[in-house]
PDB file of C-alpha atoms in Angstrom:
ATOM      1  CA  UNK A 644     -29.664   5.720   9.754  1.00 49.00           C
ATOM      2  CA  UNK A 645     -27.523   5.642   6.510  1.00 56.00           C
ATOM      3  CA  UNK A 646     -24.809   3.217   5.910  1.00 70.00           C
ATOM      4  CA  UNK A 647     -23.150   4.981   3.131  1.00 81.00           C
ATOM      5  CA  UNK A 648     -19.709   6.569   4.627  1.00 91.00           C
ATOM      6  CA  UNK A 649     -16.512   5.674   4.670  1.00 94.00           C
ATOM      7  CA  UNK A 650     -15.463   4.287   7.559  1.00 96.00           C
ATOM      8  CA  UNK A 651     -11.820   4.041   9.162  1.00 97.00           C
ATOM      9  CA  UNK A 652     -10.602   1.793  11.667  1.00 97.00           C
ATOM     10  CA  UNK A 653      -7.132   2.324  13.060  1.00 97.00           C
ATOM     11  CA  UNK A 654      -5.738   5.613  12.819  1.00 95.00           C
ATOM     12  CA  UNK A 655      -2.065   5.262  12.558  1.00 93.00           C
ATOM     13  CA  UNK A 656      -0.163   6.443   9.703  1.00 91.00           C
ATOM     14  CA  UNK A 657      -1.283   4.397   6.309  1.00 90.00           C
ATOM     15  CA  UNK A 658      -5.081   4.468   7.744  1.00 93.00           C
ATOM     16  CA  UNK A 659      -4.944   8.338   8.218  1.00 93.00           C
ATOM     17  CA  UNK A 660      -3.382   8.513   4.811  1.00 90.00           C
ATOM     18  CA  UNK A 661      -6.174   5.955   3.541  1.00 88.00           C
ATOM     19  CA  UNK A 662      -8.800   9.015   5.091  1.00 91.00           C
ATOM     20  CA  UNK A 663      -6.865  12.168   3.829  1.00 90.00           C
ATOM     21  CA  UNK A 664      -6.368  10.928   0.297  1.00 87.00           C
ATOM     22  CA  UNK A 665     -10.151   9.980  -0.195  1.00 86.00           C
ATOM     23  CA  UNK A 666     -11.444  13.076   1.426  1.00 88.00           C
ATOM     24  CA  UNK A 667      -8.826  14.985  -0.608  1.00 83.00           C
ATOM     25  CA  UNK A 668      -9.700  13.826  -3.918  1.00 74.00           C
ATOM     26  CA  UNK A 669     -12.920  14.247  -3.583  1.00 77.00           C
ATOM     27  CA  UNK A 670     -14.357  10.492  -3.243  1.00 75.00           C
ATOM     28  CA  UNK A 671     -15.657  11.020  -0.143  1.00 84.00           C
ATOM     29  CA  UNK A 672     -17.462  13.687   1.471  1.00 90.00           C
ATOM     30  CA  UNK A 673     -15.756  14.859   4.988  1.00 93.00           C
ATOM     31  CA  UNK A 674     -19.117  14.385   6.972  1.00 93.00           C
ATOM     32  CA  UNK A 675     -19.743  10.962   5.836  1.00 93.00           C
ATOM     33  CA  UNK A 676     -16.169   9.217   6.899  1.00 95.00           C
ATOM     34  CA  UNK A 677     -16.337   8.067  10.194  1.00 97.00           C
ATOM     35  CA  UNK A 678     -12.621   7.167  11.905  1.00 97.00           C
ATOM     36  CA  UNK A 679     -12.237   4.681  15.117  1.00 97.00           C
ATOM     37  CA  UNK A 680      -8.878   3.969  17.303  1.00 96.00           C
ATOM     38  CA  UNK A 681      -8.626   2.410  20.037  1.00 95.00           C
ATOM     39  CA  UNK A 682      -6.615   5.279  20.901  1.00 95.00           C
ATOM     40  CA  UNK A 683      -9.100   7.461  20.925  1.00 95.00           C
ATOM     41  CA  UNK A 684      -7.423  10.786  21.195  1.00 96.00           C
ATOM     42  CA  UNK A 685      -5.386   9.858  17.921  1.00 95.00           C
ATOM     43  CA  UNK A 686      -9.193   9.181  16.069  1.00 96.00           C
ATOM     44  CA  UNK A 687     -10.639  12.169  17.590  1.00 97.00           C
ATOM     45  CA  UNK A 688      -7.381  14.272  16.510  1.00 97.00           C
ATOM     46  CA  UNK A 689      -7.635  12.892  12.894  1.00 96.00           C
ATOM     47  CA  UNK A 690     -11.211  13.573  12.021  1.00 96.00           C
ATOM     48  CA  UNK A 691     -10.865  17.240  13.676  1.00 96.00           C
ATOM     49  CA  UNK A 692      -8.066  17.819  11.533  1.00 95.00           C
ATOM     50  CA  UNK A 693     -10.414  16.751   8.283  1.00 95.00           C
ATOM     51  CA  UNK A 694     -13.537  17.992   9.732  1.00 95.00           C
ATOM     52  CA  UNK A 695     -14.859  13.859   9.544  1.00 96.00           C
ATOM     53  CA  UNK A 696     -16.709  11.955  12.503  1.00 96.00           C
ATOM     54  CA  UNK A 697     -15.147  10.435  15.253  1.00 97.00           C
ATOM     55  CA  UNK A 698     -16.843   7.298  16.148  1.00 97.00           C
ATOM     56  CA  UNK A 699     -17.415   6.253  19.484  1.00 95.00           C
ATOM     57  CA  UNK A 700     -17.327   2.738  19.661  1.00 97.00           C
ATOM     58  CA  UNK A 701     -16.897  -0.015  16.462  1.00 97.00           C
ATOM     59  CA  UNK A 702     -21.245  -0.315  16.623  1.00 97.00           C
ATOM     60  CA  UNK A 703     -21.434   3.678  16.224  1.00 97.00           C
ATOM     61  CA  UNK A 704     -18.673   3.531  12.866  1.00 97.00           C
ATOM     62  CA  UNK A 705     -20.283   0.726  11.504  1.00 97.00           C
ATOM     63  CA  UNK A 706     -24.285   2.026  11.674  1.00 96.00           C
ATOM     64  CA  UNK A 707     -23.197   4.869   9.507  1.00 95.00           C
ATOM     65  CA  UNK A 708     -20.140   3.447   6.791  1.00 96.00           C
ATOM     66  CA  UNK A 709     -20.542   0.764   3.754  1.00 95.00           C
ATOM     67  CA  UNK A 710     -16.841   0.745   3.134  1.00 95.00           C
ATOM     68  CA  UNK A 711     -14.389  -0.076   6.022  1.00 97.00           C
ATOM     69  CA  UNK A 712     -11.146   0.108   6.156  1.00 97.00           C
ATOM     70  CA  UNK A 713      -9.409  -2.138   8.534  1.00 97.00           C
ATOM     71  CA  UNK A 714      -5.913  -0.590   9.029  1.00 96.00           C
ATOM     72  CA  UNK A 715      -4.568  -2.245  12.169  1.00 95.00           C
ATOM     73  CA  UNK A 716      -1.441  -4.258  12.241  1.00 92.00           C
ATOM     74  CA  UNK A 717      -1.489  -8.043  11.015  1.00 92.00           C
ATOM     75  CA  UNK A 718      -0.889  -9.172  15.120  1.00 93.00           C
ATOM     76  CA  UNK A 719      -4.181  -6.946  15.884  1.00 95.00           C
ATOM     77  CA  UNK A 720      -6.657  -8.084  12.919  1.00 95.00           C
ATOM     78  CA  UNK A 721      -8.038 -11.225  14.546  1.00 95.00           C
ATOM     79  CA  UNK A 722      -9.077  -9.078  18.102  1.00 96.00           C
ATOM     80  CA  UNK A 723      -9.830  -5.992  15.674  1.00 96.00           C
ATOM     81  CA  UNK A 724     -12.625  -9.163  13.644  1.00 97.00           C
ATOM     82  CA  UNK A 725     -14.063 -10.396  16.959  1.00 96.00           C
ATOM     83  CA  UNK A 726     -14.572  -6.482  17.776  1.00 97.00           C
ATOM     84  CA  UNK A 727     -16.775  -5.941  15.078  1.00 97.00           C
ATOM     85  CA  UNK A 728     -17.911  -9.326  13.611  1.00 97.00           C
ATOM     86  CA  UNK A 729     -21.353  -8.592  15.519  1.00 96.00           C
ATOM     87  CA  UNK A 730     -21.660  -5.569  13.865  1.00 97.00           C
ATOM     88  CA  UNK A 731     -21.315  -6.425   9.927  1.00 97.00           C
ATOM     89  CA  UNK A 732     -23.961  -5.990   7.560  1.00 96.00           C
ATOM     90  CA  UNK A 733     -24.423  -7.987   4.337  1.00 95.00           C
ATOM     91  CA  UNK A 734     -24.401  -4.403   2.208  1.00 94.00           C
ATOM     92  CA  UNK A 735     -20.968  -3.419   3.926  1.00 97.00           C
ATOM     93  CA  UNK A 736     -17.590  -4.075   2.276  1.00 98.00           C
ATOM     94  CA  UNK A 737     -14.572  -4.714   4.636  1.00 98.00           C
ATOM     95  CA  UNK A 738     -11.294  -4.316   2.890  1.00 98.00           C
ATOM     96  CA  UNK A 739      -8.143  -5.246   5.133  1.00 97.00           C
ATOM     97  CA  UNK A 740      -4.540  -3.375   4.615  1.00 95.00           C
ATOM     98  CA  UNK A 741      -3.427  -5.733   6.891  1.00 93.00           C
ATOM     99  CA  UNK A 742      -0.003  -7.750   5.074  1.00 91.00           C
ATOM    100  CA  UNK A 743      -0.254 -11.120   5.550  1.00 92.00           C
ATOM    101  CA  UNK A 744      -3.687 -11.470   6.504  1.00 95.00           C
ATOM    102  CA  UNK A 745      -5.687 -13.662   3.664  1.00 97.00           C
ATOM    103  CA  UNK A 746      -9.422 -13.148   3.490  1.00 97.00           C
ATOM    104  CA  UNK A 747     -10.226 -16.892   4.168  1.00 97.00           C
ATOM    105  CA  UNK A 748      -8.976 -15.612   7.668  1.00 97.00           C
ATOM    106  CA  UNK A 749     -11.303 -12.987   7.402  1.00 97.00           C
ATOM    107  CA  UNK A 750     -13.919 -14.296   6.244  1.00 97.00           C
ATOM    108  CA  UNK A 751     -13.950 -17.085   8.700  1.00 96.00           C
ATOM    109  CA  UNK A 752     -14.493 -14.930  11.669  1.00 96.00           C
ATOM    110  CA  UNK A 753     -17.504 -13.038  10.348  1.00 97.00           C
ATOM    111  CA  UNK A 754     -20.967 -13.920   9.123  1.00 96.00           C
ATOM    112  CA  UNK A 755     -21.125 -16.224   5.983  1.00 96.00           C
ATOM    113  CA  UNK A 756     -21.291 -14.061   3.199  1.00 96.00           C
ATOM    114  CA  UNK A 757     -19.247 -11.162   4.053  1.00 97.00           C
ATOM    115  CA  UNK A 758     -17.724  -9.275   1.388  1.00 98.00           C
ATOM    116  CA  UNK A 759     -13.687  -9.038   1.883  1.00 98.00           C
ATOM    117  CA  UNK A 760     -10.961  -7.031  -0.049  1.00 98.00           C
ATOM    118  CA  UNK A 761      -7.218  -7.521   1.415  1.00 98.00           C
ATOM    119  CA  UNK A 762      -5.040  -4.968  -0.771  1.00 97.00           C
ATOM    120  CA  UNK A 763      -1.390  -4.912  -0.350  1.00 95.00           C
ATOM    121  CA  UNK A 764      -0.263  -1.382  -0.088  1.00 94.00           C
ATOM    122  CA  UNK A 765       3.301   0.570  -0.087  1.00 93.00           C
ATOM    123  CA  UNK A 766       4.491   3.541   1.948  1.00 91.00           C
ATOM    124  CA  UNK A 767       4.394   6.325  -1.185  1.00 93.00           C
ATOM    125  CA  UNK A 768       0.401   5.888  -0.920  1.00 91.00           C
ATOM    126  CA  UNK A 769       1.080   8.415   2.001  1.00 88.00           C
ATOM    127  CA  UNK A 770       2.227  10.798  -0.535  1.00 90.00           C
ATOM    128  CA  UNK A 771      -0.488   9.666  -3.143  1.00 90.00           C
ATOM    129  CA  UNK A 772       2.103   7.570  -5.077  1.00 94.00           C
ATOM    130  CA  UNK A 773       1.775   4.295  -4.029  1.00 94.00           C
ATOM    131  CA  UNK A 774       1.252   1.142  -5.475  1.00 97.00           C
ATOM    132  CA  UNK A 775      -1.073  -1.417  -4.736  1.00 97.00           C
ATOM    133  CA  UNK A 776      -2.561  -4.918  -4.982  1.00 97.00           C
ATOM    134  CA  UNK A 777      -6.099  -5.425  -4.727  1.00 98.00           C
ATOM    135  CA  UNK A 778      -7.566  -9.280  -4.405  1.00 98.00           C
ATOM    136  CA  UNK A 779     -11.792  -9.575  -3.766  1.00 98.00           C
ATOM    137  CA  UNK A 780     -13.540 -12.682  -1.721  1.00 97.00           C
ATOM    138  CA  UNK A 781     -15.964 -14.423  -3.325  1.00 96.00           C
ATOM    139  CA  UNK A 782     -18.995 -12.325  -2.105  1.00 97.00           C
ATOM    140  CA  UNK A 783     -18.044  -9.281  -3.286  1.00 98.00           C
ATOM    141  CA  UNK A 784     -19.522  -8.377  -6.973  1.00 97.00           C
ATOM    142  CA  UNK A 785     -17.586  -6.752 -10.054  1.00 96.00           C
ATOM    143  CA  UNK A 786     -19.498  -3.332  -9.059  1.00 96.00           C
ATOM    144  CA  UNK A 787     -18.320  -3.589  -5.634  1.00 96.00           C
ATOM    145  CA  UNK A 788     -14.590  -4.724  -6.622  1.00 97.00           C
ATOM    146  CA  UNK A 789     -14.680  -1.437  -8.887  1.00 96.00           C
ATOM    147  CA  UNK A 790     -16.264   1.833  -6.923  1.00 93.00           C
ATOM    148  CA  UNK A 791     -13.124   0.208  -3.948  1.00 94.00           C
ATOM    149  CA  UNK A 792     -10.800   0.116  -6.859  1.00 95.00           C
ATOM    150  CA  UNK A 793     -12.169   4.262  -8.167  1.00 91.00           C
ATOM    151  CA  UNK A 794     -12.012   5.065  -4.188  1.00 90.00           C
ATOM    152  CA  UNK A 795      -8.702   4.264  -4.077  1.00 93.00           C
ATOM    153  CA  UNK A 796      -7.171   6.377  -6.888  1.00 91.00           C
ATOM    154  CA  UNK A 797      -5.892   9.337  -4.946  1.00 89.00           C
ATOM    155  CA  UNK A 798      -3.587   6.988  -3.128  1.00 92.00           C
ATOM    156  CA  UNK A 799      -1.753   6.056  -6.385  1.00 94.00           C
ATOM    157  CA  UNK A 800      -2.180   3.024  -8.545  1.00 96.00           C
ATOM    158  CA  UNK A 801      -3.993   0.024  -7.884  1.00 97.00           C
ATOM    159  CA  UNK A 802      -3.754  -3.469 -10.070  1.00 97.00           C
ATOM    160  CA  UNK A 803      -6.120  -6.272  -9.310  1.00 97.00           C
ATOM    161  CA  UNK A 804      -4.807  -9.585  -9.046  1.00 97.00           C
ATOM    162  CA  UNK A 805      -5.608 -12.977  -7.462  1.00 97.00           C
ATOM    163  CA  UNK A 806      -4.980 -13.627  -4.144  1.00 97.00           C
ATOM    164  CA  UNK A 807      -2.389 -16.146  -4.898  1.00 96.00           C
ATOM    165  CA  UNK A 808       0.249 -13.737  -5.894  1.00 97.00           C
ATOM    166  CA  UNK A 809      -0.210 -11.050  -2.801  1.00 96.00           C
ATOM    167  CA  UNK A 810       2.712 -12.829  -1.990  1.00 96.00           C
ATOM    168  CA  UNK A 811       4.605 -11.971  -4.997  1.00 97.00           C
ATOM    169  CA  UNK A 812       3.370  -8.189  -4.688  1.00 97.00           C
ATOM    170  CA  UNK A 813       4.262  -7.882  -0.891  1.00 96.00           C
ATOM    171  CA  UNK A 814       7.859  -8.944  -2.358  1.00 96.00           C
ATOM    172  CA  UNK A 815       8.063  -7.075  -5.397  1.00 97.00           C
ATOM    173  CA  UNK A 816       6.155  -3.264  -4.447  1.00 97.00           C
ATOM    174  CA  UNK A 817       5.421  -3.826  -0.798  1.00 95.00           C
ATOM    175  CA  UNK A 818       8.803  -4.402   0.501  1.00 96.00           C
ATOM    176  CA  UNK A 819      10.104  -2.543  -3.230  1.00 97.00           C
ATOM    177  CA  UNK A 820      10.637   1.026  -2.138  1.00 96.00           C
ATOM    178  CA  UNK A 821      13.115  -0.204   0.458  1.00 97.00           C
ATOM    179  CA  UNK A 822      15.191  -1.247  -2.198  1.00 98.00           C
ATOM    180  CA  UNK A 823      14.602   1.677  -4.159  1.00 98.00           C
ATOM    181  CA  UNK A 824      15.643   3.711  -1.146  1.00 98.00           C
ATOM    182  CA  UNK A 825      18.865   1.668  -0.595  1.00 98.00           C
ATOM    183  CA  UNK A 826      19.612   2.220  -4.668  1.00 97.00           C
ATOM    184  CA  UNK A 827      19.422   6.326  -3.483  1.00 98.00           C
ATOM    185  CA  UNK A 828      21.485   5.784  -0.916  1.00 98.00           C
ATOM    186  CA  UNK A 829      24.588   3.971  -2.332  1.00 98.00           C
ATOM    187  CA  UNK A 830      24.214   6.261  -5.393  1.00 98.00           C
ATOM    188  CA  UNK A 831      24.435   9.454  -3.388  1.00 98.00           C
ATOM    189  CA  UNK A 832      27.336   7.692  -1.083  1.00 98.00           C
ATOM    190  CA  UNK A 833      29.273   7.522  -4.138  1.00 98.00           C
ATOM    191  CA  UNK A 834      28.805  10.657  -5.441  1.00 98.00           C
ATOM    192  CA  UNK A 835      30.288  11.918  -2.179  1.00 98.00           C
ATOM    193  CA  UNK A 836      32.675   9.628  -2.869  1.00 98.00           C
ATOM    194  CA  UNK A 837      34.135  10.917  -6.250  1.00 97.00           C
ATOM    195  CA  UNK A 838      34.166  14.576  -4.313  1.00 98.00           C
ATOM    196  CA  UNK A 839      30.330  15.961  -4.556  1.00 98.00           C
ATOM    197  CA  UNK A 840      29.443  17.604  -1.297  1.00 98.00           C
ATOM    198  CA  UNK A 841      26.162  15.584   0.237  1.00 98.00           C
ATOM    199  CA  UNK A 842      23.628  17.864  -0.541  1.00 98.00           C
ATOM    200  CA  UNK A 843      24.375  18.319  -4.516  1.00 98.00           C
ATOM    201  CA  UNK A 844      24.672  14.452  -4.333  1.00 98.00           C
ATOM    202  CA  UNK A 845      21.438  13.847  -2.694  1.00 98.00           C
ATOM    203  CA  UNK A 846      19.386  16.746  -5.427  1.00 98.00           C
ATOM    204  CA  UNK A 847      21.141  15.267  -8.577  1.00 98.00           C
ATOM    205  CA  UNK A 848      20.495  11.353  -7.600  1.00 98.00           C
ATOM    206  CA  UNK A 849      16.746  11.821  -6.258  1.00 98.00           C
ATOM    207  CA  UNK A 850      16.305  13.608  -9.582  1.00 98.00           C
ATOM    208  CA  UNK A 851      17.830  11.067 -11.710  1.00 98.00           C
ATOM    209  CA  UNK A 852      15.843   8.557 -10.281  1.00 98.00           C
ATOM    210  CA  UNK A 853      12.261  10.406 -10.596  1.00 97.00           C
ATOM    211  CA  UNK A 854      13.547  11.250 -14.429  1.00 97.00           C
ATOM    212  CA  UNK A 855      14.105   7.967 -15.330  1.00 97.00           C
ATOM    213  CA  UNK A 856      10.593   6.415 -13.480  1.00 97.00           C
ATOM    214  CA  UNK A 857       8.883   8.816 -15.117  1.00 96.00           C
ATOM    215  CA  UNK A 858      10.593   8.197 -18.791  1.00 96.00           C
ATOM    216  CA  UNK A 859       9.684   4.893 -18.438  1.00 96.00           C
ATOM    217  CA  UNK A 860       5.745   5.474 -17.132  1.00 94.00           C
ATOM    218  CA  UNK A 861       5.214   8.161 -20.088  1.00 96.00           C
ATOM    219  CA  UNK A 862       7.087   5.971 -23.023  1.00 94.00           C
ATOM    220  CA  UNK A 863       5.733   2.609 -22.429  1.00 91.00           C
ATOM    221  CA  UNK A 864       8.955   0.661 -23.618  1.00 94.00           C
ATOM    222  CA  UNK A 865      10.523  -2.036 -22.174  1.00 96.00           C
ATOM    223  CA  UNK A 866      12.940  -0.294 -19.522  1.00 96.00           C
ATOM    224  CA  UNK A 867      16.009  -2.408 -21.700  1.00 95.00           C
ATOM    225  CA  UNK A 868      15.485  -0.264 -24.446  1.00 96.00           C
ATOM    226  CA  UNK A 869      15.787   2.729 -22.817  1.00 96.00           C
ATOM    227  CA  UNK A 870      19.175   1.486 -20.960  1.00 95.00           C
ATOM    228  CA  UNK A 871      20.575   0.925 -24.339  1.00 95.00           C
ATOM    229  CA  UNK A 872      19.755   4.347 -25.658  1.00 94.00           C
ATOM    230  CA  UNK A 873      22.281   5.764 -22.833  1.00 94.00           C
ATOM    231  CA  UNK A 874      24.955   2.751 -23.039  1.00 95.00           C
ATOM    232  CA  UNK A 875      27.191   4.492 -26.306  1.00 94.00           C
ATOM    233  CA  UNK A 876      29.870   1.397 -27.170  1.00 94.00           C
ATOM    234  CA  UNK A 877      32.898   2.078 -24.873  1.00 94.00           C
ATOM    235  CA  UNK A 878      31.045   4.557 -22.781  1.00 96.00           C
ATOM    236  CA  UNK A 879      31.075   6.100 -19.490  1.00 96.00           C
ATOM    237  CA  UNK A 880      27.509   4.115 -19.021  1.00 96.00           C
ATOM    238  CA  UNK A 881      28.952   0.908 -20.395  1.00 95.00           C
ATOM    239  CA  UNK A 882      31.736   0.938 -18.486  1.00 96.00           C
ATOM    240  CA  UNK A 883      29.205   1.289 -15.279  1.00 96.00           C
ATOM    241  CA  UNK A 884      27.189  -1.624 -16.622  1.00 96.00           C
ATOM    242  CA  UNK A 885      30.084  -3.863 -16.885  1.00 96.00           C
ATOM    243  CA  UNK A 886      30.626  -3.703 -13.281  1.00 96.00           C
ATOM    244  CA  UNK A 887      26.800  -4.342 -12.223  1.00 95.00           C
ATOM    245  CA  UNK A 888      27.070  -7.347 -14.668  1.00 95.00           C
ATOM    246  CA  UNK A 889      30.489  -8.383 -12.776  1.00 96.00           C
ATOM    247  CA  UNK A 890      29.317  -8.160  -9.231  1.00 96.00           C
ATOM    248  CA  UNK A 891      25.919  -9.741  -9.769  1.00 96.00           C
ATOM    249  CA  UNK A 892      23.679  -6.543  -9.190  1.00 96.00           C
ATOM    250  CA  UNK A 893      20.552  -7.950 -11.365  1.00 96.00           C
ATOM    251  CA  UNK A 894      20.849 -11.490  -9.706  1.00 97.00           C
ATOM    252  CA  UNK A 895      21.020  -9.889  -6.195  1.00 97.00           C
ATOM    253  CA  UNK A 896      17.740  -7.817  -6.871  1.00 97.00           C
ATOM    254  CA  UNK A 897      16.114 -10.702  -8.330  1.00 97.00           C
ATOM    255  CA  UNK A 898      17.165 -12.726  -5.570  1.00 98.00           C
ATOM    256  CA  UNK A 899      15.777 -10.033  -2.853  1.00 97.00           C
ATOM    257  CA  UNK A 900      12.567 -10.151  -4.358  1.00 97.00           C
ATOM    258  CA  UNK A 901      12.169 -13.923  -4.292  1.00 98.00           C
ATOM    259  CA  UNK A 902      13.330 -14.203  -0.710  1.00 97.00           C
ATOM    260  CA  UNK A 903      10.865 -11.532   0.059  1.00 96.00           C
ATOM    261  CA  UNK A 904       7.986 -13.215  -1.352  1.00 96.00           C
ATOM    262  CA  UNK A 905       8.918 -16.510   0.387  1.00 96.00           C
ATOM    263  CA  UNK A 906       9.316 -14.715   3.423  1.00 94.00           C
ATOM    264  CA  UNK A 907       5.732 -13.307   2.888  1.00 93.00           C
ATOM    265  CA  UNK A 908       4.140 -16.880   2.705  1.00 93.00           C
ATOM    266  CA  UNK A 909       5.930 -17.808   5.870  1.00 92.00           C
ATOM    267  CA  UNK A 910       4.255 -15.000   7.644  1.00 88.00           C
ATOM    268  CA  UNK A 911       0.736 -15.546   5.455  1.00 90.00           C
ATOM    269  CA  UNK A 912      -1.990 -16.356   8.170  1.00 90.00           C
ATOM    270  CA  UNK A 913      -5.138 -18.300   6.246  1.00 88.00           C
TER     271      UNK A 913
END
């Protein structure tokens, strides 16, 4: 029986997004991933809808998969471990989604030796745009760390790091499009403000936003420089700047980051 596939555990919104990007992009062949819920109407649902395997049990997902994905919430992961710890094999690769969740805890609830990856996703993987942090256990090689790393492309970007700072990630990407999505909403409040009707609000500020993210991915420059370049001495954009400085806009951001990392290690299970 081959133990090649791709297999899926939990089948809720970033583990069916996990499944559809790698099946979309090609890294994976439909008839070799292999999804598992304890739900299992939502698994069997899933895999008809991209023609993969539904697996009957955690014994029947893990006889046929190499890669697992275990994308269950951080309260589930230690009864989703003592569901399959009799079940691992020292050629699989379990990599957790699960925030929180350090692979020391992992590790110590299955066999000595077990390979581990924890990665720190953010909600835009659902649309292929994410970002996300990638730490590997001891046990798992450089070739192993890499073909996760390659599988993992069609969700967006992923940056390796060590496991020290998934804190510091989980503050700064993994909480990060909240902020982002608060910026679009004050921005498009005060367009409405200053007599824009909503909709022509919500276009122009969801484009200015995508502009500038992309001006900075494409020009490589330090994101100051480009500020400047748009900040003319007396200008409408100075002017706008003044009042950020005023009211403390980069020390509150830096700020919500910080507390969000903290808050992370509180919640950090070893």
């Amino acid at each position: 029986m081959s133990d090649t596939g791709l297999g899926i555990v939990g089948c809720g919104a970033m583990g069916s997004a996990l499944a559809r990007g790698m099946i979309r992009k090609g890294a994976f062949d439909p008839a070799s991933v292999w999804v598992f819920d304890i739900y299992r109407e939502r698994a069997r649902a899933l895999a008809k809808s991209l023609n993969a395997q539904p697996a009957g049990s955690l014994e029947e997902l893990f006889a046929h998969c190499r890669h697992i994905f275990i994308a269950v919430k951080p309260q589930d992961m230690e009864t989703a471990v003592e569901s399959f710890k009799g079940f691992v094999k020292p050629s699989q690769v379990i990599i957790s989604i699960a925030a929180g969740i350090t692979i020391k805890f992992i590790e110590g609830r299955l066999p000595a030796g077990t390979k581990v990856i924890r990665l720190m996703p953010n909600t835009p993987c659902l649309i292929g745009e994410g970002a996300i942090g990638m730490s590997a256990g001891s046990a798992v090689t450089a070739g192993e760390a890499e073909a996760v790393e390659n599988s993992l492309k069609s969700l967006g970007l992923t940056v390796p790091i060590p496991e020290h700072l998934m804190d510091a990630v989980t503050g700064l990407s993994g909480t990060g499009p909240a902020y982002v999505f608060l910026f679009i909403e004050s921005l498009i409040d005060s367009g409405v403000m200053m007599g824009l009707n909503r909709d022509t609000a919500t276009a122009l500020t969801i484009q200015t936003v995508i502009g500038a993210a992309r001006m900075l991915q494409e020009n490589g420059v330090h994101p100051a420089e480009l500020r400047n370049n748009v900040t003319s001495p007396g200008g409408t954009t100075c002017a706008a700047i003044q009042v950020f400085e005023e009211t403390g806009f980069r020390n509150s951001l830096i700020k919500a980051v910080i507390a969000a990392t903290r808050r992370a290690g509180e919640l950090r299970r070893d």
